XYZ file of C-alpha atoms in Angstrom:
255
model
C 139.358 17.846 300.816
C 139.869 16.902 297.174
C 143.253 18.164 296.011
C 143.710 19.208 292.402
C 146.932 17.881 290.904
C 148.992 20.562 289.168
C 151.999 20.589 286.842
C 154.285 23.587 286.366
C 155.992 23.883 282.970
C 158.585 26.650 282.622
C 162.196 26.658 281.447
C 163.210 29.189 284.124
C 163.864 27.559 287.545
C 163.254 30.847 289.366
C 159.838 31.231 287.727
C 158.892 27.667 288.708
C 159.994 28.277 292.301
C 158.004 31.515 292.502
C 154.812 29.840 291.286
C 155.331 26.885 293.634
C 155.648 29.330 296.514
C 152.446 31.143 295.559
C 150.529 27.880 295.128
C 151.740 26.576 298.495
C 149.221 28.946 300.105
C 146.350 26.802 298.846
C 145.615 23.501 300.581
C 143.554 22.120 297.708
C 146.388 22.387 295.131
C 149.010 19.641 295.004
C 152.046 20.177 292.771
C 152.827 16.716 291.391
C 155.569 17.613 288.919
C 157.426 20.212 286.915
C 159.297 20.339 283.608
C 161.448 22.770 281.645
C 160.437 21.812 278.078
C 157.394 20.823 276.059
C 158.433 17.256 275.333
C 158.834 16.468 279.039
C 155.524 18.240 279.668
C 153.610 15.903 277.356
C 155.197 12.860 278.997
C 154.340 14.073 282.501
C 150.768 14.893 281.513
C 150.340 11.342 280.231
C 151.969 9.776 283.304
C 150.598 11.934 286.133
C 147.189 12.932 284.703
C 146.973 16.333 286.416
C 143.823 18.425 286.626
C 145.624 21.665 285.770
C 148.826 22.640 283.948
C 150.504 26.013 284.452
C 152.252 26.408 281.122
C 154.798 28.942 279.889
C 154.612 29.590 276.128
C 158.282 30.123 275.293
C 159.727 26.733 276.249
C 162.161 24.578 274.251
C 161.681 21.388 272.170
C 157.897 21.827 271.845
C 156.568 25.289 272.606
C 153.711 25.895 275.037
C 151.202 26.665 272.283
C 151.736 23.271 270.655
C 151.539 21.512 274.022
C 148.207 23.250 274.665
C 146.917 22.317 271.192
C 147.741 18.680 271.901
C 145.841 18.821 275.206
C 142.902 20.535 273.510
C 142.761 17.876 270.773
C 142.306 15.172 273.416
C 139.305 17.092 274.743
C 139.675 16.223 278.460
C 141.506 17.415 281.540
C 143.913 18.974 282.334
C 142.876 22.580 282.275
C 145.593 24.809 280.826
C 146.643 28.112 282.369
C 149.194 30.017 280.301
C 151.901 31.771 282.312
C 154.067 34.183 280.327
C 155.820 37.532 280.458
C 154.192 38.702 277.203
C 150.564 39.792 277.025
C 150.648 39.513 273.210
C 149.834 35.805 273.588
C 146.538 36.340 275.428
C 144.271 36.041 272.391
C 146.145 32.992 271.140
C 145.781 31.356 274.569
C 141.997 31.555 274.574
C 141.728 30.556 270.921
C 143.608 27.354 271.746
C 141.255 26.682 274.648
C 143.254 27.749 277.714
C 141.168 28.254 280.835
C 143.055 31.365 281.904
C 146.127 33.513 281.328
C 148.590 34.744 283.972
C 151.060 37.520 283.233
C 154.469 37.476 284.935
C 155.229 38.598 287.584
C 152.190 36.828 289.022
C 150.216 38.574 291.732
C 148.607 36.514 294.511
C 145.277 38.241 293.882
C 145.304 37.333 290.176
C 146.308 33.749 290.959
C 143.439 33.481 293.451
C 140.954 34.441 290.728
C 142.438 31.827 288.388
C 142.167 29.102 291.029
C 138.553 30.044 291.705
C 137.819 29.611 288.008
C 139.547 26.194 287.994
C 137.564 25.045 291.045
C 134.295 26.139 289.447
C 135.006 24.282 286.195
C 136.198 21.176 288.027
C 133.173 21.039 290.361
C 130.870 21.439 287.362
C 132.559 18.513 285.610
C 132.297 16.349 288.737
C 128.585 17.155 288.975
C 128.075 16.151 285.336
C 129.869 12.855 285.957
C 127.647 12.152 288.961
C 124.419 12.687 287.043
C 125.650 11.393 283.681
C 127.664 8.195 284.297
C 128.221 7.798 280.545
C 130.879 10.514 280.823
C 133.014 8.113 282.872
C 132.687 5.486 280.180
C 133.713 7.967 277.512
C 136.878 8.801 279.450
C 138.068 5.212 279.899
C 141.051 4.284 277.802
C 140.861 0.915 276.096
C 144.218 -0.847 276.029
C 143.249 -3.684 273.665
C 142.084 -3.870 270.062
C 139.706 -6.480 268.629
C 141.112 -7.957 265.414
C 140.517 -11.074 263.286
C 142.701 -13.893 262.022
C 141.586 -17.172 260.434
C 137.963 -16.510 261.343
C 138.706 -15.970 265.033
C 138.478 -12.718 267.002
C 141.546 -11.870 269.039
C 142.257 -9.063 271.486
C 145.770 -7.668 271.189
C 147.466 -5.150 273.469
C 147.887 -1.749 271.857
C 151.603 -1.701 272.605
C 151.979 -4.852 270.469
C 150.911 -2.934 267.368
C 153.831 -1.823 265.170
C 151.760 -0.160 262.448
C 148.426 -0.394 260.628
C 147.798 -0.169 256.879
C 144.590 0.305 254.879
C 143.991 -3.044 253.166
C 141.168 -4.116 250.799
C 138.464 -2.105 252.551
C 139.647 -3.043 256.054
C 142.903 -2.440 257.930
C 145.880 -4.765 258.236
C 147.367 -4.535 261.743
C 151.014 -5.545 262.029
C 152.637 -6.818 265.241
C 156.237 -7.946 265.700
C 155.781 -11.138 263.699
C 152.109 -11.475 262.747
C 149.323 -9.783 260.771
C 145.689 -9.289 261.770
C 142.631 -7.668 260.190
C 140.743 -4.828 261.828
C 137.202 -4.671 260.477
C 136.808 -0.969 259.915
C 138.378 1.981 258.161
C 141.783 3.503 258.777
C 139.926 6.626 259.973
C 137.909 4.719 262.583
C 141.064 3.010 263.834
C 142.818 6.369 264.062
C 139.959 7.591 266.257
C 140.308 4.579 268.576
C 144.049 5.064 268.944
C 144.215 8.868 269.121
C 144.789 9.035 272.905
C 147.710 6.619 272.708
C 151.146 6.857 271.087
C 149.932 6.417 267.508
C 150.199 8.818 264.589
C 148.771 8.753 261.077
C 151.865 9.436 258.986
C 149.935 9.417 255.716
C 146.568 8.501 254.217
C 147.032 4.720 254.412
C 149.270 4.230 257.466
C 149.114 4.650 261.233
C 152.328 3.970 263.164
C 153.126 3.326 266.806
C 155.524 6.153 267.704
C 157.229 3.909 270.244
C 158.054 1.368 267.516
C 159.908 3.744 265.171
C 163.590 2.754 265.165
C 164.918 5.100 262.484
C 163.958 8.090 260.356
C 165.378 8.239 256.831
C 165.619 11.620 255.081
C 164.506 11.374 251.440
C 164.622 13.802 248.528
C 162.863 17.201 248.528
C 162.493 17.282 252.315
C 160.510 14.064 252.608
C 161.077 11.271 255.137
C 160.514 7.566 255.701
C 160.135 5.894 259.108
C 161.613 2.461 259.760
C 159.445 0.283 261.988
C 160.467 -2.355 264.525
C 158.703 -5.328 262.901
C 160.493 -8.448 261.639
C 160.917 -6.924 258.154
C 161.978 -3.440 259.349
C 159.225 -1.996 257.160
C 159.874 1.471 255.719
C 156.850 3.786 255.538
C 156.777 7.186 253.781
C 155.648 10.204 255.775
C 153.169 12.553 254.107
C 154.546 16.070 253.565
C 151.715 17.599 255.585
C 152.519 15.333 258.530
C 156.265 15.889 258.772
C 156.163 18.935 261.056
C 153.767 17.351 263.555
C 155.756 14.106 263.587
C 158.928 16.054 264.374
C 157.136 17.852 267.213
C 155.874 14.589 268.692
C 159.357 13.065 268.553
C 161.109 16.177 269.833
C 162.947 16.773 266.563
C 161.797 20.325 265.877
C 165.090 22.212 265.899
C 163.361 25.586 265.669
C 162.358 25.486 269.341
């Protein structure tokens, strides 16, 4: 029997325990992890690659709605099931792309219906993969980038990239101590890197979030990020990108 991997995200331990107990009745559901905040949730989703996430909305650091939006932007599994005490969020849940919505306290009958929906969607996706192998190719993550230097094509690991900058019609890719040219636009590179830890901080720059070593507040609420290259390059963050950057780095003090 194929077991569906599930994550439970809720800041209340009692609520997590209750849902774990209810899910223990189903042999095809395997709980692979749990978290009490949105930042940990995103990390676990990346590490454990679950098929379904049971997600409370009112959680700290990054709220459940923003976690769900991030999952939806990737466009693949896991399926999101919102679990909350407030039915006012139902419309928002489905607008974001959640598969279902469970209201606390959760009834076993209502949970059964949700799991049936998950199984149906998952089986349909597996059938599509079987008869359309190109779907598997689309879901493979590429961990290297083809770049050029001195007329030669090199393949560099994505985690070597510090940042990328639009440069004379192409893109200059910066590693710890070297520069390469990516033959394409900054937009096409952003598309290639979108499922990894990269973020377009402004029109001309994409940065590796794992290579930011400092954030410098500037005037009028603006910021610069300091990168971990040999020159400790400082890159300005576009005003429209500041909020999302803070969410990704767990710096949103409002949650």
